[in-house]
mmCIF file of C-alpha atoms in Angstrom:
data_model
loop_
_atom_site.group_PDB
_atom_site.id
_atom_site.type_symbol
_atom_site.label_atom_id
_atom_site.label_comp_id
_atom_site.label_asym_id
_atom_site.label_seq_id
_atom_site.Cartn_x
_atom_site.Cartn_y
_atom_site.Cartn_z
ATOM 1 C CA MET L 1 -28.433 5.887 10.445
ATOM 2 C CA THR L 2 -26.206 5.669 13.517
ATOM 3 C CA GLY L 3 -23.253 7.954 14.160
ATOM 4 C CA LEU L 4 -20.934 5.028 13.529
ATOM 5 C CA GLU L 5 -22.461 4.431 10.106
ATOM 6 C CA LEU L 6 -22.266 8.126 9.330
ATOM 7 C CA ALA L 7 -18.586 8.184 10.241
ATOM 8 C CA GLU L 8 -17.944 5.181 8.037
ATOM 9 C CA CYS L 9 -19.643 6.823 5.042
ATOM 10 C CA LEU L 10 -17.923 10.141 5.554
ATOM 11 C CA SER L 11 -14.459 8.687 5.930
ATOM 12 C CA ALA L 12 -14.921 6.753 2.700
ATOM 13 C CA MET L 13 -15.805 10.022 0.989
ATOM 14 C CA SER L 14 -13.048 12.073 2.561
ATOM 15 C CA PRO L 15 -10.316 10.113 4.364
ATOM 16 C CA ALA L 16 -8.872 13.237 5.972
ATOM 17 C CA ILE L 17 -11.971 13.953 8.072
ATOM 18 C CA SER L 18 -11.641 13.603 11.863
ATOM 19 C CA PHE L 19 -14.380 12.460 14.262
ATOM 20 C CA ILE L 20 -15.290 12.711 17.899
ATOM 21 C CA PHE L 21 -18.102 10.500 19.164
ATOM 22 C CA ILE L 22 -20.363 11.660 21.957
ATOM 23 C CA THR L 23 -22.587 9.076 23.603
ATOM 24 C CA ALA L 24 -24.109 7.958 26.872
ATOM 25 C CA PHE L 25 -22.904 4.393 26.240
ATOM 26 C CA ASN L 26 -19.478 3.012 26.825
ATOM 27 C CA ASN L 27 -19.858 -0.046 24.631
ATOM 28 C CA TYR L 28 -19.145 1.516 21.226
ATOM 29 C CA ALA L 29 -15.612 2.617 21.976
ATOM 30 C CA THR L 30 -14.016 -0.396 20.266
ATOM 31 C CA GLU L 31 -15.877 0.491 17.073
ATOM 32 C CA ALA L 32 -14.737 4.095 17.494
ATOM 33 C CA PHE L 33 -11.140 2.887 17.579
ATOM 34 C CA GLU L 34 -11.733 0.860 14.460
ATOM 35 C CA LEU L 35 -13.020 3.945 12.684
ATOM 36 C CA ASN L 36 -9.980 5.824 13.896
ATOM 37 C CA ALA L 37 -12.067 8.379 15.786
ATOM 38 C CA VAL L 38 -9.991 11.026 17.518
ATOM 39 C CA ASP L 39 -11.987 10.854 20.738
ATOM 40 C CA TYR L 40 -14.986 9.299 22.465
ATOM 41 C CA ILE L 41 -16.764 11.357 25.110
ATOM 42 C CA LEU L 42 -19.310 10.043 27.556
ATOM 43 C CA LYS L 43 -22.462 11.979 28.347
ATOM 44 C CA PRO L 44 -23.058 13.996 30.426
ATOM 45 C CA ILE L 45 -20.318 16.078 28.893
ATOM 46 C CA ARG L 46 -17.970 17.847 31.236
ATOM 47 C CA GLN L 47 -16.517 21.085 29.899
ATOM 48 C CA GLU L 48 -13.016 20.078 30.897
ATOM 49 C CA ARG L 49 -13.249 16.758 29.089
ATOM 50 C CA PHE L 50 -14.667 18.396 26.002
ATOM 51 C CA ASN L 51 -11.832 20.927 25.892
ATOM 52 C CA LYS L 52 -9.389 18.060 26.029
ATOM 53 C CA ALA L 53 -10.996 16.514 22.963
ATOM 54 C CA ILE L 54 -10.816 19.802 21.098
ATOM 55 C CA GLU L 55 -7.127 20.121 21.993
ATOM 56 C CA LYS L 56 -6.569 16.640 20.690
ATOM 57 C CA ILE L 57 -8.236 17.325 17.386
ATOM 58 C CA LYS L 58 -6.329 20.597 17.032
ATOM 59 C CA ARG L 59 -3.056 18.759 17.560
ATOM 60 C CA GLU L 60 -3.974 16.170 14.980
ATOM 61 C CA ILE L 61 -4.831 18.789 12.371
ATOM 62 C CA GLU L 62 -1.646 20.710 13.075
ATOM 63 C CA GLU L 63 0.417 17.600 12.654
ATOM 64 C CA ARG L 64 -1.293 16.755 9.420
ATOM 65 C CA GLU L 65 -0.624 20.223 8.098
ATOM 66 C CA LYS L 66 2.994 20.010 9.099
ATOM 67 C CA SER L 67 3.406 16.994 6.885
ATOM 68 C CA PHE L 68 2.635 18.908 3.731
ATOM 69 C CA VAL L 69 4.573 22.110 3.600
ATOM 70 C CA THR L 70 3.809 22.988 0.013
ATOM 71 C CA PRO L 71 0.189 22.160 -0.483
ATOM 72 C CA TYR L 72 -1.827 20.910 -3.379
ATOM 73 C CA ASN L 73 0.077 21.911 -6.437
ATOM 74 C CA ASP L 74 3.047 21.060 -8.561
ATOM 75 C CA VAL L 75 2.596 17.339 -8.052
ATOM 76 C CA SER L 76 4.945 15.215 -10.084
ATOM 77 C CA ILE L 77 5.607 11.531 -10.501
ATOM 78 C CA ARG L 78 8.929 10.143 -11.573
ATOM 79 C CA ALA L 79 9.235 6.600 -12.893
ATOM 80 C CA PHE L 80 12.584 6.813 -14.654
ATOM 81 C CA GLY L 81 15.215 5.507 -12.274
ATOM 82 C CA LYS L 82 13.656 5.429 -8.843
ATOM 83 C CA MET L 83 9.953 6.070 -8.399
ATOM 84 C CA VAL L 84 9.360 9.413 -6.676
ATOM 85 C CA VAL L 85 6.017 11.108 -6.046
ATOM 86 C CA SER L 86 6.435 14.671 -4.884
ATOM 87 C CA SER L 87 4.605 17.911 -4.383
ATOM 88 C CA GLY L 88 7.010 20.827 -4.492
ATOM 89 C CA ASP L 89 9.786 19.948 -2.036
ATOM 90 C CA HIS L 90 7.710 17.395 -0.221
ATOM 91 C CA ILE L 91 8.500 13.842 -1.228
ATOM 92 C CA LEU L 92 5.908 11.209 -0.497
ATOM 93 C CA LYS L 93 7.285 8.542 1.814
ATOM 94 C CA TRP L 94 5.924 5.071 1.177
ATOM 95 C CA LYS L 95 4.968 3.380 4.380
ATOM 96 C CA ARG L 96 5.558 -0.039 2.944
ATOM 97 C CA GLN L 97 7.289 -1.501 -0.032
ATOM 98 C CA LYS L 98 4.101 -3.206 -1.174
ATOM 99 C CA SER L 99 2.182 0.061 -1.248
ATOM 100 C CA SER L 100 4.715 1.639 -3.582
ATOM 101 C CA GLU L 101 4.607 -1.410 -5.825
ATOM 102 C CA ILE L 102 0.804 -1.389 -6.015
ATOM 103 C CA PHE L 103 0.843 2.324 -6.761
ATOM 104 C CA ALA L 104 3.443 1.798 -9.476
ATOM 105 C CA PHE L 105 1.519 -1.096 -10.974
ATOM 106 C CA LEU L 106 -1.657 0.970 -11.193
ATOM 107 C CA LEU L 107 0.394 3.758 -12.769
ATOM 108 C CA HIS L 108 1.819 1.243 -15.208
ATOM 109 C CA GLN L 109 -1.726 0.373 -16.359
ATOM 110 C CA GLN L 110 -2.141 3.907 -17.688
ATOM 111 C CA GLY L 111 -5.690 4.360 -16.483
ATOM 112 C CA THR L 112 -6.932 0.839 -17.209
ATOM 113 C CA PRO L 113 -8.790 -0.626 -14.191
ATOM 114 C CA VAL L 114 -7.266 -3.691 -12.542
ATOM 115 C CA HIS L 115 -9.357 -6.375 -10.872
ATOM 116 C CA LYS L 116 -8.705 -6.736 -7.147
ATOM 117 C CA GLU L 117 -8.095 -10.466 -7.498
ATOM 118 C CA LYS L 118 -5.450 -9.853 -10.107
ATOM 119 C CA LEU L 119 -3.694 -7.453 -7.750
ATOM 120 C CA CYS L 120 -3.860 -9.988 -4.925
ATOM 121 C CA GLU L 121 -2.498 -12.760 -7.074
ATOM 122 C CA MET L 122 0.363 -10.601 -8.224
ATOM 123 C CA MET L 123 1.317 -9.277 -4.808
ATOM 124 C CA TRP L 124 0.730 -12.340 -2.662
ATOM 125 C CA PRO L 125 0.648 -15.390 -4.919
ATOM 126 C CA GLU L 126 1.410 -17.681 -1.983
ATOM 127 C CA TYR L 127 -1.412 -16.451 0.304
ATOM 128 C CA ASP L 128 -4.951 -17.718 0.411
ATOM 129 C CA PRO L 129 -7.235 -15.308 -1.477
ATOM 130 C CA GLN L 130 -9.249 -14.131 1.522
ATOM 131 C CA ARG L 131 -6.158 -13.191 3.436
ATOM 132 C CA ALA L 132 -4.593 -11.493 0.444
ATOM 133 C CA LEU L 133 -7.734 -9.443 0.000
ATOM 134 C CA THR L 134 -7.533 -8.211 3.601
ATOM 135 C CA TYR L 135 -3.959 -7.104 3.004
ATOM 136 C CA LEU L 136 -4.913 -5.411 -0.231
ATOM 137 C CA GLN L 137 -7.660 -3.458 1.509
ATOM 138 C CA THR L 138 -5.325 -2.398 4.288
ATOM 139 C CA ILE L 139 -2.758 -1.270 1.764
ATOM 140 C CA MET L 140 -5.301 0.602 -0.335
ATOM 141 C CA TYR L 141 -6.515 2.359 2.785
ATOM 142 C CA GLN L 142 -2.948 3.314 3.585
ATOM 143 C CA LEU L 143 -2.181 4.284 0.045
ATOM 144 C CA ARG L 144 -5.111 6.678 -0.152
ATOM 145 C CA LYS L 145 -4.168 8.151 3.191
ATOM 146 C CA ASN L 146 -0.594 8.378 1.972
ATOM 147 C CA ILE L 147 -1.651 10.243 -1.134
ATOM 148 C CA SER L 148 -3.960 12.577 0.783
ATOM 149 C CA GLU L 149 -0.833 13.691 2.649
ATOM 150 C CA ILE L 150 0.086 15.854 -0.285
ATOM 151 C CA GLY L 151 -3.375 17.354 -0.331
ATOM 152 C CA ASP L 152 -5.678 17.550 -3.278
ATOM 153 C CA SER L 153 -2.983 16.188 -5.464
ATOM 154 C CA GLY L 154 -4.725 15.282 -8.680
ATOM 155 C CA ILE L 155 -3.919 11.642 -7.926
ATOM 156 C CA ALA L 156 -6.923 9.466 -7.166
ATOM 157 C CA ILE L 157 -7.467 5.741 -6.757
ATOM 158 C CA ASP L 158 -10.969 4.828 -7.863
ATOM 159 C CA TYR L 159 -12.725 1.609 -7.006
ATOM 160 C CA ALA L 160 -15.647 0.287 -9.041
ATOM 161 C CA ASP L 161 -16.817 -3.167 -10.147
ATOM 162 C CA HIS L 162 -14.121 -4.868 -8.042
ATOM 163 C CA CYS L 163 -11.463 -2.944 -9.933
ATOM 164 C CA TYR L 164 -8.936 -0.361 -8.839
ATOM 165 C CA CYS L 165 -7.909 2.400 -11.166
ATOM 166 C CA LEU L 166 -5.397 5.206 -10.820
ATOM 167 C CA ARG L 167 -6.488 8.540 -12.202
ATOM 168 C CA LEU L 168 -4.151 11.477 -12.758
ATOM 169 C CA SER L 169 -5.251 15.003 -13.503
ATOM 170 C CA GLY L 170 -2.831 17.861 -13.857
ATOM 171 C CA VAL L 171 0.035 15.733 -12.545
ATOM 172 C CA ARG L 172 3.423 15.932 -14.205
ATOM 173 C CA TYR L 173 4.471 12.396 -14.995
ATOM 174 C CA ASP L 174 7.931 12.011 -16.495
ATOM 175 C CA VAL L 175 7.150 9.044 -18.765
ATOM 176 C CA ASP L 176 4.260 10.907 -20.402
ATOM 177 C CA ARG L 177 6.348 14.032 -20.741
ATOM 178 C CA PHE L 178 9.185 12.028 -22.292
ATOM 179 C CA LEU L 179 6.834 10.455 -24.840
ATOM 180 C CA ASP L 180 5.234 13.823 -25.604
ATOM 181 C CA ALA L 181 8.618 15.422 -26.196
ATOM 182 C CA LEU L 182 9.635 12.520 -28.441
ATOM 183 C CA ASP L 183 6.446 12.935 -30.397
ATOM 184 C CA GLN L 184 7.182 16.571 -30.846
ATOM 185 C CA ALA L 185 10.795 15.915 -31.810
ATOM 186 C CA TYR L 186 9.936 13.560 -34.647
ATOM 187 C CA ARG L 187 6.574 14.857 -35.748
ATOM 188 C CA SER L 188 7.662 17.756 -37.875
ATOM 189 C CA ASP L 189 9.622 17.212 -41.064
ATOM 190 C CA GLU L 190 12.396 19.191 -39.590
ATOM 191 C CA VAL L 191 13.763 17.433 -36.564
ATOM 192 C CA SER L 192 13.336 19.593 -33.490
ATOM 193 C CA ALA L 193 16.612 19.734 -31.567
ATOM 194 C CA ASP L 194 15.039 21.436 -28.556
ATOM 195 C CA ALA L 195 12.382 18.785 -28.113
ATOM 196 C CA MET L 196 15.021 16.083 -28.473
ATOM 197 C CA LEU L 197 17.226 17.583 -25.790
ATOM 198 C CA HIS L 198 14.202 18.097 -23.569
ATOM 199 C CA ALA L 199 13.183 14.454 -23.934
ATOM 200 C CA GLU L 200 16.734 13.365 -23.243
ATOM 201 C CA GLN L 201 16.781 15.292 -19.974
ATOM 202 C CA LEU L 202 13.586 13.653 -18.808
ATOM 203 C CA TYR L 203 15.017 10.171 -19.094
ATOM 204 C CA THR L 204 16.830 9.982 -15.769
ATOM 205 C CA GLY L 205 17.237 6.221 -15.757
ATOM 206 C CA ALA L 206 15.477 3.115 -17.000
ATOM 207 C CA TYR L 207 11.755 2.743 -16.223
ATOM 208 C CA PHE L 208 11.510 1.690 -12.539
ATOM 209 C CA GLU L 209 15.166 0.753 -12.813
ATOM 210 C CA GLU L 210 15.881 0.749 -9.092
ATOM 211 C CA GLU L 211 12.769 -1.161 -8.117
ATOM 212 C CA GLY L 212 13.341 -4.436 -9.920
ATOM 213 C CA TRP L 213 9.685 -5.212 -10.653
ATOM 214 C CA ILE L 214 9.288 -8.016 -13.161
ATOM 215 C CA TRP L 215 6.030 -6.706 -14.656
ATOM 216 C CA ALA L 216 7.808 -3.493 -15.652
ATOM 217 C CA ILE L 217 10.480 -5.137 -17.791
ATOM 218 C CA GLY L 218 8.566 -5.063 -21.074
ATOM 219 C CA ARG L 219 7.969 -1.350 -21.030
ATOM 220 C CA GLN L 220 11.387 -0.780 -19.519
ATOM 221 C CA GLN L 221 12.997 -2.261 -22.634
ATOM 222 C CA ASN L 222 10.626 -0.484 -24.947
ATOM 223 C CA LEU L 223 11.387 2.908 -23.404
ATOM 224 C CA ALA L 224 15.109 2.179 -23.305
ATOM 225 C CA GLN L 225 15.002 1.457 -27.052
ATOM 226 C CA LYS L 226 13.298 4.769 -27.669
ATOM 227 C CA TYR L 227 15.883 6.539 -25.566
ATOM 228 C CA LEU L 228 18.728 4.865 -27.403
ATOM 229 C CA LYS L 229 17.315 5.931 -30.719
ATOM 230 C CA LEU L 230 16.948 9.446 -29.401
ATOM 231 C CA LEU L 231 20.556 9.539 -28.207
ATOM 232 C CA GLU L 232 21.777 8.429 -31.601
ATOM 233 C CA SER L 233 19.750 11.155 -33.283
ATOM 234 C CA ILE L 234 21.237 13.727 -30.944
ATOM 235 C CA ILE L 235 24.753 12.434 -31.543
ATOM 236 C CA ARG L 236 24.256 12.621 -35.308
ATOM 237 C CA LEU L 237 22.952 16.148 -34.944
ATOM 238 C CA LYS L 238 25.896 17.224 -32.804
ATOM 239 C CA MET L 239 28.386 15.557 -35.128
ATOM 240 C CA SER L 240 26.918 17.223 -38.196
ATOM 241 C CA SER L 241 26.918 20.630 -36.550
ATOM 242 C CA GLU L 242 30.556 20.137 -35.486
ATOM 243 C CA ASP L 243 29.664 20.477 -31.824
ATOM 244 C CA LYS L 244 32.485 18.236 -30.618
ATOM 245 C CA GLU L 245 32.022 18.575 -26.878
ATOM 246 C CA GLY L 246 28.313 18.087 -27.188
ATOM 247 C CA ALA L 247 28.764 14.991 -29.312
ATOM 248 C CA LEU L 248 31.275 13.506 -26.895
ATOM 249 C CA TYR L 249 28.946 14.122 -23.970
ATOM 250 C CA TYR L 250 26.111 12.190 -25.574
ATOM 251 C CA ILE L 251 28.421 9.493 -26.955
ATOM 252 C CA GLN L 252 29.558 8.864 -23.398
ATOM 253 C CA LYS L 253 25.985 8.606 -22.231
ATOM 254 C CA TRP L 254 25.291 6.236 -25.072
ATOM 255 C CA ALA L 255 28.378 4.170 -24.235
ATOM 256 C CA ALA L 256 27.263 3.776 -20.626
ATOM 257 C CA LEU L 257 24.100 2.049 -21.877
ATOM 258 C CA ASP L 258 26.135 -0.965 -22.810
ATOM 259 C CA VAL L 259 25.156 -1.398 -26.449
ATOM 260 C CA TYR L 260 27.354 -2.819 -29.159
ATOM 261 C CA LYS L 261 26.149 -0.985 -32.176
ATOM 262 C CA ASN L 262 27.828 1.868 -33.978
ATOM 263 C CA GLN L 263 30.656 1.752 -31.477
ATOM 264 C CA ASN L 264 33.403 1.705 -34.107
ATOM 265 C CA LYS L 265 31.813 4.560 -35.936
ATOM 266 C CA TYR L 266 31.699 6.665 -32.798
ATOM 267 C CA LEU L 267 35.155 5.631 -31.678
ATOM 268 C CA SER L 268 36.755 6.592 -34.955
ATOM 269 C CA TRP L 269 34.846 9.857 -35.052
ATOM 270 C CA VAL L 270 36.020 10.727 -31.538
ATOM 271 C CA SER L 271 39.628 9.843 -32.275
ATOM 272 C CA GLU L 272 39.542 11.848 -35.478
ATOM 273 C CA HIS L 273 37.764 14.929 -34.223
ATOM 274 C CA ILE L 274 38.615 15.100 -30.553
ATOM 275 C CA GLY L 275 41.735 13.081 -29.973
ATOM 276 C CA VAL L 276 43.189 9.678 -29.329
ATOM 277 C CA ASP L 277 43.049 10.110 -25.566
ATOM 278 C CA ALA L 278 39.349 10.805 -25.599
ATOM 279 C CA ALA L 279 38.798 7.778 -27.823
ATOM 280 C CA LYS L 280 40.769 5.575 -25.435
ATOM 281 C CA LYS L 281 38.715 6.863 -22.535
ATOM 282 C CA LEU L 282 35.544 6.165 -24.409
ATOM 283 C CA GLU L 283 36.732 2.695 -25.292
ATOM 284 C CA SER L 284 37.327 1.968 -21.651
ATOM 285 C CA ILE L 285 33.778 3.085 -20.839
ATOM 286 C CA ILE L 286 32.321 0.851 -23.529
ATOM 287 C CA PHE L 287 34.243 -2.228 -22.508
ATOM 288 C CA ASP L 288 34.303 -1.442 -18.833
ATOM 289 C CA ASP L 289 32.051 -4.150 -17.480
ATOM 290 C CA ASN L 290 33.905 -6.959 -19.140
ATOM 291 C CA MET C 1 7.210 -3.715 22.862
ATOM 292 C CA LEU C 2 4.592 -6.130 24.202
ATOM 293 C CA VAL C 3 3.199 -6.411 27.728
ATOM 294 C CA ASP C 4 0.879 -9.171 28.942
ATOM 295 C CA ASP C 5 0.860 -11.419 31.972
ATOM 296 C CA GLU C 6 -0.324 -14.322 29.849
ATOM 297 C CA ARG C 7 2.568 -15.595 27.848
ATOM 298 C CA HIS C 8 0.513 -17.193 25.059
ATOM 299 C CA PHE C 9 -0.994 -13.835 24.091
ATOM 300 C CA ILE C 10 2.458 -12.354 23.709
ATOM 301 C CA ASP C 11 3.589 -15.265 21.572
ATOM 302 C CA GLU C 12 0.503 -15.051 19.404
ATOM 303 C CA LEU C 13 0.859 -11.312 18.942
ATOM 304 C CA GLU C 14 4.549 -11.559 18.180
ATOM 305 C CA ASP C 15 3.851 -14.119 15.464
ATOM 306 C CA MET C 16 1.206 -11.900 13.895
ATOM 307 C CA ILE C 17 3.557 -8.931 13.845
ATOM 308 C CA LYS C 18 6.595 -10.792 12.589
ATOM 309 C CA GLU C 19 4.738 -12.392 9.750
ATOM 310 C CA GLU C 20 3.919 -9.301 7.759
ATOM 311 C CA LEU C 21 4.613 -5.993 9.428
ATOM 312 C CA PRO C 22 7.771 -3.901 9.269
ATOM 313 C CA PHE C 23 8.131 -3.932 13.071
ATOM 314 C CA THR C 24 10.686 -5.590 15.265
ATOM 315 C CA VAL C 25 9.542 -6.718 18.681
ATOM 316 C CA LEU C 26 12.107 -5.162 20.995
ATOM 317 C CA GLY C 27 11.035 -6.930 24.145
ATOM 318 C CA ASN C 28 8.279 -8.650 26.069
ATOM 319 C CA CYS C 29 7.217 -7.957 29.640
ATOM 320 C CA PHE C 30 4.877 -9.918 31.837
ATOM 321 C CA ASN C 31 3.903 -7.147 34.244
ATOM 322 C CA GLY C 32 3.575 -3.385 34.396
ATOM 323 C CA ILE C 33 6.559 -2.716 36.627
ATOM 324 C CA ALA C 34 8.954 -4.509 34.309
ATOM 325 C CA ALA C 35 7.332 -2.751 31.358
ATOM 326 C CA LEU C 36 7.911 0.680 32.872
ATOM 327 C CA LYS C 37 11.594 -0.058 33.245
ATOM 328 C CA ALA C 38 11.809 -1.547 29.763
ATOM 329 C CA VAL C 39 10.216 1.520 28.192
ATOM 330 C CA ARG C 40 13.026 3.589 29.670
ATOM 331 C CA ASP C 41 15.744 1.176 28.600
ATOM 332 C CA LEU C 42 14.542 0.081 25.178
ATOM 333 C CA ASN C 43 12.837 3.264 24.011
ATOM 334 C CA PRO C 44 10.281 1.486 21.781
ATOM 335 C CA ASP C 45 8.334 3.163 18.955
ATOM 336 C CA VAL C 46 5.066 1.512 19.957
ATOM 337 C CA LEU C 47 3.839 -0.249 23.103
ATOM 338 C CA ILE C 48 1.052 -2.821 23.166
ATOM 339 C CA THR C 49 -0.271 -3.718 26.603
ATOM 340 C CA ASP C 50 -2.935 -5.840 28.205
ATOM 341 C CA VAL C 51 -5.284 -4.095 30.660
ATOM 342 C CA LEU C 52 -5.794 -6.587 33.471
ATOM 343 C CA MET C 53 -2.505 -7.672 34.958
ATOM 344 C CA PRO C 54 -1.503 -8.446 38.565
ATOM 345 C CA GLY C 55 0.393 -5.688 40.372
ATOM 346 C CA MET C 56 0.133 -2.744 38.031
ATOM 347 C CA SER C 57 -2.766 -2.646 35.594
ATOM 348 C CA GLY C 58 -2.329 -1.655 31.978
ATOM 349 C CA LEU C 59 -4.232 1.574 32.606
ATOM 350 C CA GLU C 60 -1.941 2.510 35.451
ATOM 351 C CA LEU C 61 1.021 1.644 33.288
ATOM 352 C CA VAL C 62 -0.226 3.973 30.548
ATOM 353 C CA ARG C 63 -0.704 6.803 33.063
ATOM 354 C CA LYS C 64 2.863 6.357 34.324
ATOM 355 C CA ILE C 65 4.305 6.151 30.820
ATOM 356 C CA ARG C 66 2.479 9.322 29.801
ATOM 357 C CA LYS C 67 4.517 11.223 32.387
ATOM 358 C CA LEU C 68 7.690 9.696 31.007
ATOM 359 C CA LYS C 69 6.965 9.777 27.277
ATOM 360 C CA PRO C 70 3.828 11.742 26.437
ATOM 361 C CA ASP C 71 4.013 10.942 22.731
ATOM 362 C CA LEU C 72 4.682 7.197 22.738
ATOM 363 C CA PRO C 73 1.908 5.476 20.754
ATOM 364 C CA ILE C 74 0.223 2.881 22.971
ATOM 365 C CA ILE C 75 -2.262 0.187 22.038
ATOM 366 C CA LEU C 76 -4.445 -1.387 24.721
ATOM 367 C CA MET C 77 -5.778 -4.907 24.491
ATOM 368 C CA SER C 78 -8.404 -6.655 26.556
ATOM 369 C CA ASP C 79 -11.193 -9.172 26.332
ATOM 370 C CA ASN C 80 -13.482 -6.554 27.871
ATOM 371 C CA PRO C 81 -14.606 -3.964 25.296
ATOM 372 C CA SER C 82 -15.607 -1.433 27.942
ATOM 373 C CA TYR C 83 -11.933 -0.641 28.535
ATOM 374 C CA ALA C 84 -11.869 1.024 25.131
ATOM 375 C CA VAL C 85 -13.482 4.059 26.768
ATOM 376 C CA ASN C 86 -10.626 4.191 29.264
ATOM 377 C CA GLY C 87 -8.335 4.013 26.261
ATOM 378 C CA TYR C 88 -9.827 7.219 24.928
ATOM 379 C CA GLU C 89 -9.569 8.857 28.352
ATOM 380 C CA LEU C 90 -5.882 8.030 28.435
ATOM 381 C CA GLY C 91 -5.282 9.061 24.846
ATOM 382 C CA VAL C 92 -4.074 5.707 23.529
ATOM 383 C CA SER C 93 -3.738 5.126 19.785
ATOM 384 C CA GLY C 94 -5.590 1.863 19.439
ATOM 385 C CA PHE C 95 -7.594 -0.845 21.137
ATOM 386 C CA LEU C 96 -7.482 -4.537 20.322
ATOM 387 C CA LEU C 97 -10.193 -6.885 21.473
ATOM 388 C CA LYS C 98 -9.194 -10.366 22.592
ATOM 389 C CA PRO C 99 -9.181 -12.957 21.147
ATOM 390 C CA LEU C 100 -6.877 -11.154 18.789
ATOM 391 C CA ALA C 101 -7.789 -11.090 15.098
ATOM 392 C CA LYS C 102 -4.823 -10.889 12.812
ATOM 393 C CA ASP C 103 -6.303 -8.406 10.357
ATOM 394 C CA LYS C 104 -7.308 -6.089 13.222
ATOM 395 C CA VAL C 105 -3.790 -6.215 14.630
ATOM 396 C CA HIS C 106 -2.314 -5.422 11.238
ATOM 397 C CA GLU C 107 -4.806 -2.663 10.539
ATOM 398 C CA THR C 108 -4.211 -0.975 13.876
ATOM 399 C CA LEU C 109 -0.437 -1.100 13.551
ATOM 400 C CA ASN C 110 -0.556 -0.007 9.933
ATOM 401 C CA ARG C 111 -2.602 2.981 10.931
ATOM 402 C CA LEU C 112 0.100 4.016 13.365
ATOM 403 C CA LEU C 113 2.577 3.884 10.514
ATOM 404 C CA CYS C 114 0.399 6.233 8.498
ATOM 405 C CA VAL C 115 0.086 8.989 11.063
#
């Protein structure tokens, strides 16, 4: 095995590893660049030149460490509203729009592997397949590198049998947490108010609302329906426990969702229990966009 | 910013970049002296330069730029692979072999975006 082959194997295993090549030949330097080697030193090695390489690698490691201030833990993924992947205070910056979409699509598959050709077709339907595949590989390379920025994050992209698959372990993902809380809220015979309010807080917007991805629409509607149902349960609960302010707060949230169901019921309840002014205000929220 | 004394290489490279990558080509120069001035004026994020050019060579250009902007990412390109070693000596971020291959250009530039 040559050093170049070794480097290739190792970087596939651990993308964060850095290399320096040492050789008596000057004709492998282009390959070294391709493998993203930090340096390439010609034999015989001069001390001065070697020190320079060490400095270089030190700088690179420092810079990499700078980019993740809070390492390795508390990784969370948000899909409600705008997609955000973060580790503590550090928010992952997507280098390209396509890489965030591919990440989101793999997330959307909930652990089911996706064939590379399917990904290509979806992302670049107008490109010839070979070219699309090159782009996909570049983006996957980037994406993995991107993810390794936040350290051993519990997020991994596996590749096997021509399929990519996103694996999460110990990552807080808001959609899962929302569904779990819902489960908890409705499981017991007695409706759990705490779990309901917890689920409500997790829904910070429609599923991938700000991204506008067509493939997400089905689940977006499904989750929105669940949320709507949840809001109505909370409103009923608040109304029955005479918590007027609480009820109004959730009725307003409900009204902003632009649904025309139960509106008269809520309007008359608000005008009866809170006041005509509040009802008028609510009415204007409901009919605002028209 | 792109530097090459042969116009067709610049055109080719510009097309490859425009097509897919989130970069804007700020300017093109056909020799090292003009490039040195342009680096000062345009303050590019990345510079791609040919090695063999009349007047000032690409290597000399890199040496001069290093004094001016030590951290500017530079990519060398040449039809002679042995210049890649010089690239490492000068601490450049990438090396592109001519004739240029589109996926190599994209990969190299993408990598710069990742760092």
